[in-house]
């Protein structure tokens, strides 16, 4: 499975370049949680979002701890363990937030367990470098996605989502290690490029599964709720995420 | 392999009961690190101790993260992940302390990697309950051992060692879960009792390996340095640790 690899900027219908960052703050985005959550559909969508993000962090914790075992040195092992601990603390903030708004965290996470476990099961890295590429690609795409969505959330939820997406230092670490490995043996680049493509394909197929299953979440994404995305905007969002992925892979010395 | 299971208090040579807690604070224990570390043999022993403890925490992090995968519920999984993160932060403090006293943490940990990895490899739990018992038994014994040793350390090192031994909440959690499982199916108790015995045996055999390899550490333990233990005291220490283990197993509903 292959994502678009063109580097042309996707154009929106109005012909004016508009990214999530420059979008005007109106509607939900101008409200706080107390106001915005009065809409039960919006509330359900945010619970889904926090649940998915929380289980994502818990799964990331497990994945990084598992990858730590593949680390070639004790310093590398400690570095991965540190990232794992950081992901766990993100999980704690999301779980506590769910409790704070009167939701049972486990129930909010449950709907996303199969998709996330499925993703990790289908993409178990066979060595240290594959683990690093996976963590880097996975974190980056998830982070891009949540940042895009965050722009359409109420101020309180947005603040939390952006806080837990704070870089855990993973990107820089992974880039440095992978580059060094490719410099040493250029054939490694080809193998890892294929691997990155497989990761993107698997991530996409699990995302589709979630979108098909979770009405509130997908309704928010395609504009049924308040000032959510419209379908064209969802297309543009995927283009931006794919472009960013392509650029990151190139920077890493991998053809995407 | 079996430890002594008598519940009789071991008597020391002088016939007066004397535990680590009631021992008079003299010699090294009355000094701070700056004074105590002037003795190169003491310094080497402490570097060994911190290295062993640091790698022990890192290995505990990995083990708990691994066990989290066996958790029957998301709440249990999060509970284990929390303990793993706590162990990682203990590791950080020990590593930072090694750096602070001018030692390379990796070099200090290296000598203990084989023994600790060997222990974990020989005692991979086959299910959630075995994992809990292992974590509980392992943490308790390690904690007892380090507390005993701590009483013979300079004030600065002692403070750090006691701080990282702070309960991470594991004991209570494990006891509650294991008891409930035995209540539900008493046959579980027999299986877990055998498992606990195997853990003790393996822990002992790996400890002997470390003691045989690390001169500075074992010299400190058997009294060659400053006011370290004498050989009789080491025997008494092992008796106290074994007794405490026996009591813990009984409290858990397991014959030790």
XYZ file of C-alpha atoms in Angstrom:
512
model
C 0.000 0.000 0.000
C 1.376 3.377 -0.885
C 0.549 6.915 0.167
C 0.736 9.836 -2.244
C 4.319 10.871 -2.606
C 3.922 14.033 -4.628
C 5.461 17.046 -2.985
C 2.976 19.430 -4.641
C 0.980 21.321 -2.080
C -2.622 20.173 -2.164
C -4.905 23.072 -3.058
C -8.118 23.691 -1.251
C -11.416 24.529 -2.941
C -11.175 28.264 -2.371
C -7.687 28.384 -3.833
C -6.269 30.046 -0.731
C -3.654 28.121 1.202
C -5.060 27.446 4.642
C -3.425 25.238 7.235
C -4.661 24.254 10.651
C -2.283 26.792 12.176
C -3.670 29.767 10.282
C -7.340 28.771 10.575
C -9.428 31.393 12.330
C -10.387 30.538 15.900
C -14.164 30.374 15.954
C -16.907 28.048 17.174
C -15.731 25.174 19.349
C -12.120 26.277 19.236
C -13.106 29.570 20.903
C -14.973 27.767 23.694
C -13.801 26.033 26.829
C -14.751 22.490 27.837
C -17.690 23.587 30.018
C -19.342 25.305 27.050
C -18.370 22.865 24.322
C -19.293 19.703 26.230
C -22.910 20.788 26.475
C -23.242 19.231 23.012
C -23.469 15.484 23.709
C -22.080 14.570 20.297
C -19.031 16.777 20.790
C -18.561 15.350 24.251
C -18.691 11.764 22.933
C -16.168 12.612 20.222
C -13.718 14.080 22.736
C -14.085 11.062 25.030
C -13.245 8.874 22.021
C -10.281 11.052 21.174
C -8.888 11.031 24.719
C -9.510 7.300 25.013
C -7.683 6.589 21.753
C -4.818 8.866 22.725
C -4.585 7.382 26.240
C -4.416 3.808 25.010
C -1.993 4.937 22.304
C 0.338 6.252 24.980
C 0.028 3.098 27.072
C 0.747 0.965 24.000
C 3.671 3.255 23.126
C 5.015 2.737 26.620
C 4.930 -1.029 26.112
C 6.418 -0.846 22.648
C 9.323 1.360 23.754
C 10.006 -0.791 26.787
C 10.031 -3.809 24.492
C 12.362 -2.086 22.031
C 14.676 -1.204 24.911
C 15.506 -4.905 25.061
C 16.917 -4.714 21.523
C 19.189 -1.790 22.408
C 22.820 -2.433 21.492
C 24.204 -0.515 24.497
C 23.153 0.334 28.024
C 23.040 4.014 27.096
C 20.604 3.279 24.250
C 18.573 1.075 26.557
C 18.308 3.834 29.155
C 17.359 6.342 26.451
C 14.437 4.190 25.310
C 13.369 3.458 28.849
C 13.275 7.214 29.458
C 10.981 7.742 26.492
C 8.773 4.903 27.673
C 8.458 6.513 31.098
C 7.570 9.838 29.436
C 4.814 8.147 27.421
C 3.486 6.614 30.601
C 3.236 10.022 32.245
C 1.311 11.274 29.207
C -1.029 8.341 29.646
C -1.549 9.333 33.286
C -2.573 12.881 32.320
C -5.098 11.622 29.773
C -6.499 9.023 32.134
C -6.819 11.615 34.905
C -8.559 13.987 32.525
C -11.088 11.318 31.580
C -11.786 10.727 35.261
C -12.069 14.475 35.835
C -14.800 14.809 33.220
C -16.671 11.895 34.756
C -15.710 9.138 32.318
C -14.370 5.693 33.145
C -10.912 5.671 31.491
C -10.981 1.939 30.790
C -14.306 2.209 29.004
C -13.026 5.125 26.950
C -9.909 3.195 25.934
C -11.488 -0.198 25.239
C -12.795 0.619 21.740
C -9.252 1.353 20.540
C -7.422 -1.592 22.076
C -7.939 -3.974 19.156
C -6.852 -1.519 16.478
C -3.741 -0.405 18.367
C -2.783 -3.900 19.481
C -3.412 -5.064 15.933
C -1.110 -2.413 14.565
C 1.664 -3.306 16.988
C 1.237 -7.019 16.392
C 1.418 -6.609 12.613
C 4.487 -4.419 12.873
C 6.707 -6.031 15.483
C 10.219 -4.786 14.668
C 12.750 -7.506 13.989
C 15.715 -5.444 15.147
C 16.811 -2.260 16.874
C 16.769 -0.093 13.737
C 13.307 -1.220 12.675
C 12.158 -0.396 16.193
C 13.602 3.101 15.970
C 12.064 3.760 12.544
C 8.721 2.512 13.776
C 8.773 4.693 16.860
C 9.812 7.694 14.807
C 7.305 7.189 11.978
C 4.493 6.217 14.333
C 5.007 9.070 16.769
C 5.386 11.614 14.000
C 2.221 10.616 12.159
C 0.184 10.356 15.351
C 1.517 13.690 16.468
C 0.698 15.370 13.122
C -2.788 13.920 13.203
C -3.556 15.003 16.762
C -2.148 18.484 16.148
C -4.488 18.894 13.175
C -7.438 17.681 15.210
C -6.422 19.829 18.204
C -7.066 23.003 16.200
C -10.748 22.033 16.128
C -11.100 21.285 19.832
C -12.223 23.413 22.749
C -9.411 25.295 24.478
C -9.121 22.965 27.506
C -8.972 19.744 25.506
C -6.644 21.350 22.974
C -4.223 22.377 25.707
C -4.078 18.841 27.076
C -3.694 17.189 23.672
C -0.858 19.523 22.688
C 0.849 19.014 26.047
C 0.954 15.225 25.762
C 2.249 15.487 22.202
C 5.278 17.355 23.468
C 8.329 15.810 21.941
C 9.766 13.134 24.194
C 13.134 13.530 22.484
C 12.485 10.454 20.432
C 12.709 12.028 16.999
C 16.204 13.422 17.343
C 17.520 10.228 18.895
C 16.013 7.974 16.212
C 17.135 10.186 13.319
C 20.696 10.276 14.561
C 20.939 6.515 15.075
C 19.269 5.576 11.778
C 21.393 8.003 9.767
C 24.558 6.646 11.285
C 23.509 3.084 10.422
C 22.782 4.026 6.787
C 26.100 5.844 6.499
C 27.839 2.718 7.664
C 25.936 0.373 5.360
C 23.809 2.007 2.616
C 21.891 -1.254 1.977
C 20.244 -0.717 5.356
C 18.451 2.289 3.802
C 16.568 0.156 1.277
C 15.389 -2.301 3.860
C 14.232 0.432 6.236
C 12.445 2.329 3.451
C 10.345 -0.750 2.722
C 9.704 -1.119 6.410
C 8.518 2.508 6.746
C 6.134 1.978 3.838
C 4.708 -1.108 5.469
C 4.206 0.841 8.704
C 2.259 3.547 6.879
C 0.083 0.984 5.170
C -0.711 -0.812 8.401
C -1.401 2.456 10.235
C -3.816 3.490 7.517
C -5.679 0.217 7.547
C -6.095 0.293 11.345
C -7.218 3.934 11.214
C -9.905 3.039 8.706
C -11.087 0.324 11.059
C -11.409 2.841 13.893
C -13.156 5.421 11.722
C -15.651 2.812 10.536
C -16.383 1.748 14.120
C -16.578 5.020 15.972
C -19.426 7.198 14.888
C -18.902 10.152 17.215
C -15.234 10.455 16.352
C -15.649 10.191 12.603
C -18.640 12.498 12.608
C -16.476 15.116 14.285
C -13.725 14.538 11.752
C -15.985 14.907 8.719
C -17.792 17.972 9.899
C -21.066 16.731 11.329
C -20.357 18.359 14.685
C -19.987 22.077 15.288
C -17.099 23.390 13.209
C -15.410 20.057 12.576
C -13.616 19.280 9.338
C -15.601 18.909 6.170
C -14.758 16.021 3.889
C -12.508 18.124 1.659
C -10.635 19.302 4.710
C -10.084 15.714 5.829
C -8.546 15.028 2.421
C -6.254 18.015 2.787
C -5.307 16.942 6.277
C -4.240 13.512 5.029
C -2.257 15.198 2.268
C -0.411 17.368 4.751
C 0.337 14.404 6.999
C 1.562 12.314 4.074
C 3.721 15.143 2.795
C 5.285 15.628 6.192
C 5.965 11.882 6.337
C 7.607 11.983 2.902
C 9.844 14.839 3.970
C 10.823 13.115 7.190
C 11.719 9.915 5.340
C 13.841 11.867 2.866
C 15.600 13.647 5.721
C 16.303 10.256 7.203
C 17.892 9.066 3.964
C 14.925 6.830 3.091
C 12.772 7.087 -0.013
C 9.174 7.066 1.207
C 17.408 -25.254 46.277
C 15.949 -24.304 49.593
C 16.611 -21.528 52.075
C 16.349 -22.052 55.822
C 12.730 -21.948 56.802
C 13.010 -21.992 60.586
C 11.251 -19.115 62.240
C 13.658 -19.139 65.192
C 15.500 -15.881 65.527
C 19.143 -16.412 64.651
C 21.393 -15.584 67.620
C 24.536 -13.602 67.218
C 27.854 -14.467 68.834
C 27.461 -12.064 71.749
C 24.013 -13.388 72.539
C 22.466 -9.922 72.317
C 19.887 -9.391 69.604
C 21.258 -6.735 67.304
C 19.648 -5.739 64.036
C 20.828 -3.289 61.445
C 18.343 -0.763 62.780
C 19.647 -0.748 66.323
C 23.337 -0.849 65.417
C 25.311 2.116 66.743
C 26.230 4.683 64.127
C 30.001 4.783 64.028
C 32.827 4.682 61.486
C 31.726 4.961 57.878
C 28.062 5.303 58.800
C 28.891 8.491 60.728
C 30.768 9.986 57.760
C 29.587 11.695 54.607
C 30.668 10.715 51.106
C 33.493 13.249 50.940
C 35.169 11.707 53.996
C 34.340 8.077 53.333
C 35.328 8.052 49.677
C 38.908 8.970 50.544
C 39.380 5.234 51.055
C 39.732 3.865 47.491
C 38.459 0.417 48.504
C 35.316 1.882 50.045
C 34.815 4.053 47.005
C 35.126 1.053 44.660
C 32.628 -0.903 46.762
C 30.079 1.907 46.622
C 30.512 2.283 42.864
C 29.820 -1.452 42.577
C 26.795 -1.150 44.808
C 25.325 1.789 42.903
C 26.078 0.094 39.578
C 24.352 -3.113 40.665
C 21.384 -1.206 42.027
C 21.116 0.993 38.910
C 21.111 -1.949 36.530
C 18.729 -3.755 38.867
C 16.276 -0.867 38.515
C 16.652 -0.752 34.747
C 16.111 -4.508 34.539
C 13.113 -4.174 36.884
C 11.703 -1.523 34.580
C 11.952 -3.924 31.647
C 10.524 -6.829 33.586
C 7.516 -4.860 34.820
C 6.857 -3.427 31.378
C 7.013 -6.960 30.024
C 4.661 -8.235 32.736
C 2.248 -5.407 31.922
C 1.572 -7.264 28.689
C 0.223 -10.216 30.678
C -2.199 -8.020 32.629
C -5.791 -9.269 32.487
C -7.301 -5.764 32.495
C -6.353 -2.278 31.381
C -6.353 -1.118 34.997
C -3.845 -3.833 35.939
C -1.767 -2.975 32.895
C -1.667 0.698 33.872
C -0.765 -0.242 37.453
C 2.254 -2.242 36.296
C 3.284 0.428 33.828
C 3.212 2.933 36.691
C 5.544 0.782 38.760
C 7.834 0.358 35.772
C 8.016 4.131 35.331
C 8.803 4.515 39.052
C 11.666 2.018 38.736
C 12.982 3.957 35.784
C 13.075 7.154 37.823
C 15.012 5.330 40.536
C 17.443 4.244 37.858
C 17.855 7.887 36.793
C 18.760 8.973 40.317
C 21.379 6.244 40.653
C 22.829 6.942 37.228
C 22.993 10.670 37.975
C 24.699 9.965 41.288
C 27.344 7.847 39.571
C 27.980 10.708 37.128
C 28.112 13.179 40.014
C 30.890 11.249 41.746
C 32.835 11.073 38.484
C 32.018 7.532 37.422
C 30.783 6.363 34.054
C 27.374 4.783 34.830
C 27.618 2.244 32.022
C 30.971 1.018 33.261
C 29.639 0.736 36.795
C 26.606 -1.269 35.631
C 28.338 -3.581 33.137
C 29.698 -6.063 35.706
C 26.148 -6.848 36.876
C 24.408 -7.178 33.535
C 25.095 -10.889 33.058
C 23.947 -11.911 36.527
C 20.754 -9.845 36.421
C 19.919 -10.770 32.838
C 20.682 -14.383 33.716
C 18.302 -14.227 36.655
C 15.499 -12.754 34.553
C 16.109 -15.192 31.725
C 15.986 -18.188 34.064
C 12.820 -16.940 35.723
C 10.587 -15.643 32.945
C 7.059 -15.817 34.357
C 4.643 -17.924 32.342
C 1.590 -15.974 33.430
C 0.323 -12.880 35.197
C 0.353 -14.403 38.705
C 3.885 -15.760 38.373
C 4.928 -12.284 37.240
C 3.343 -10.687 40.315
C 4.931 -13.182 42.697
C 8.296 -12.682 41.051
C 8.084 -8.913 41.276
C 6.996 -9.115 44.894
C 9.577 -11.671 45.998
C 12.359 -10.082 43.983
C 11.687 -6.542 45.128
C 11.272 -7.570 48.743
C 14.505 -9.520 48.919
C 16.478 -6.877 47.070
C 14.985 -4.220 49.282
C 15.821 -6.135 52.477
C 19.356 -6.702 51.280
C 20.006 -3.078 50.341
C 18.472 -1.818 53.592
C 20.842 -4.031 55.552
C 23.809 -2.842 53.520
C 22.641 0.790 53.730
C 23.205 0.812 57.488
C 26.922 0.364 56.798
C 27.230 3.133 54.220
C 28.201 6.774 54.509
C 25.274 9.130 55.143
C 25.021 10.463 51.555
C 25.045 7.064 49.884
C 22.719 5.658 52.526
C 20.184 8.423 51.895
C 20.149 7.719 48.177
C 19.908 3.941 48.569
C 17.006 4.237 51.004
C 15.247 6.753 48.764
C 15.296 4.501 45.695
C 14.080 1.579 47.782
C 10.944 3.525 48.607
C 7.982 1.308 48.044
C 6.592 1.744 44.566
C 3.254 0.352 45.744
C 4.076 -2.992 44.229
C 3.872 -5.090 47.367
C 0.316 -4.200 48.289
C -0.910 -4.599 44.742
C 0.746 -8.013 44.267
C -0.391 -9.350 47.639
C -3.993 -8.391 46.995
C -4.095 -9.950 43.527
C -2.305 -13.170 44.500
C -4.482 -13.680 47.577
C -7.637 -13.237 45.561
C -6.426 -15.793 43.008
C -5.636 -18.354 45.737
C -9.035 -17.774 47.364
C -10.657 -18.492 44.061
C -8.623 -21.608 43.325
C -6.508 -23.003 46.204
C -4.454 -25.170 43.812
C -2.894 -21.961 42.529
C -1.181 -21.624 45.922
C 0.819 -24.836 45.504
C 2.040 -23.883 42.065
C 3.048 -20.382 43.178
C 4.812 -21.677 46.291
C 7.030 -23.856 44.091
C 7.618 -20.886 41.840
C 8.662 -18.650 44.779
C 11.127 -21.300 45.896
C 12.633 -21.490 42.439
C 12.994 -17.704 42.398
C 14.886 -17.735 45.699
C 17.177 -20.471 44.459
C 17.971 -18.641 41.255
C 18.471 -15.332 43.079
C 20.928 -17.007 45.430
C 22.900 -18.639 42.654
C 23.235 -15.355 40.744
C 24.226 -13.502 43.923
C 26.985 -16.000 44.540
C 28.235 -15.379 41.017
C 28.399 -11.630 41.687
C 30.096 -12.053 45.044
C 32.701 -14.330 43.500
C 33.404 -11.806 40.723
C 33.414 -8.492 42.528
C 36.211 -8.163 45.025
C 35.519 -4.642 46.274
C 31.863 -5.356 46.911
C 32.364 -8.670 48.661
C 35.267 -7.323 50.680
C 32.978 -4.608 51.976
C 30.302 -7.162 52.776
C 32.617 -9.459 54.721
C 34.280 -6.760 56.741
C 37.567 -6.090 54.984
C 36.714 -2.410 54.579
C 36.208 0.050 57.409
C 33.335 -1.156 59.596
C 31.770 -3.509 57.069
C 30.051 -6.739 58.102
C 32.108 -9.547 59.470
C 31.440 -13.042 58.196
C 29.167 -13.939 61.116
C 27.172 -10.786 60.495
C 26.729 -11.738 56.835
C 25.317 -15.062 57.979
C 22.906 -13.280 60.295
C 21.902 -10.910 57.553
C 21.007 -13.801 55.264
C 19.041 -15.358 58.110
C 17.044 -12.177 58.613
C 16.358 -11.852 54.886
C 15.293 -15.484 54.627
C 13.054 -15.166 57.662
C 11.399 -12.093 56.266
C 10.861 -13.958 52.990
C 9.298 -16.890 54.843
C 6.925 -14.567 56.681
C 5.955 -12.778 53.488
C 5.202 -16.039 51.727
C 3.065 -17.195 54.650
C 1.179 -13.909 54.628
C 0.578 -14.453 50.938
C -0.882 -17.902 51.617
C 2.188 -19.703 50.243
C 4.389 -22.130 52.129
C 7.970 -20.939 51.543
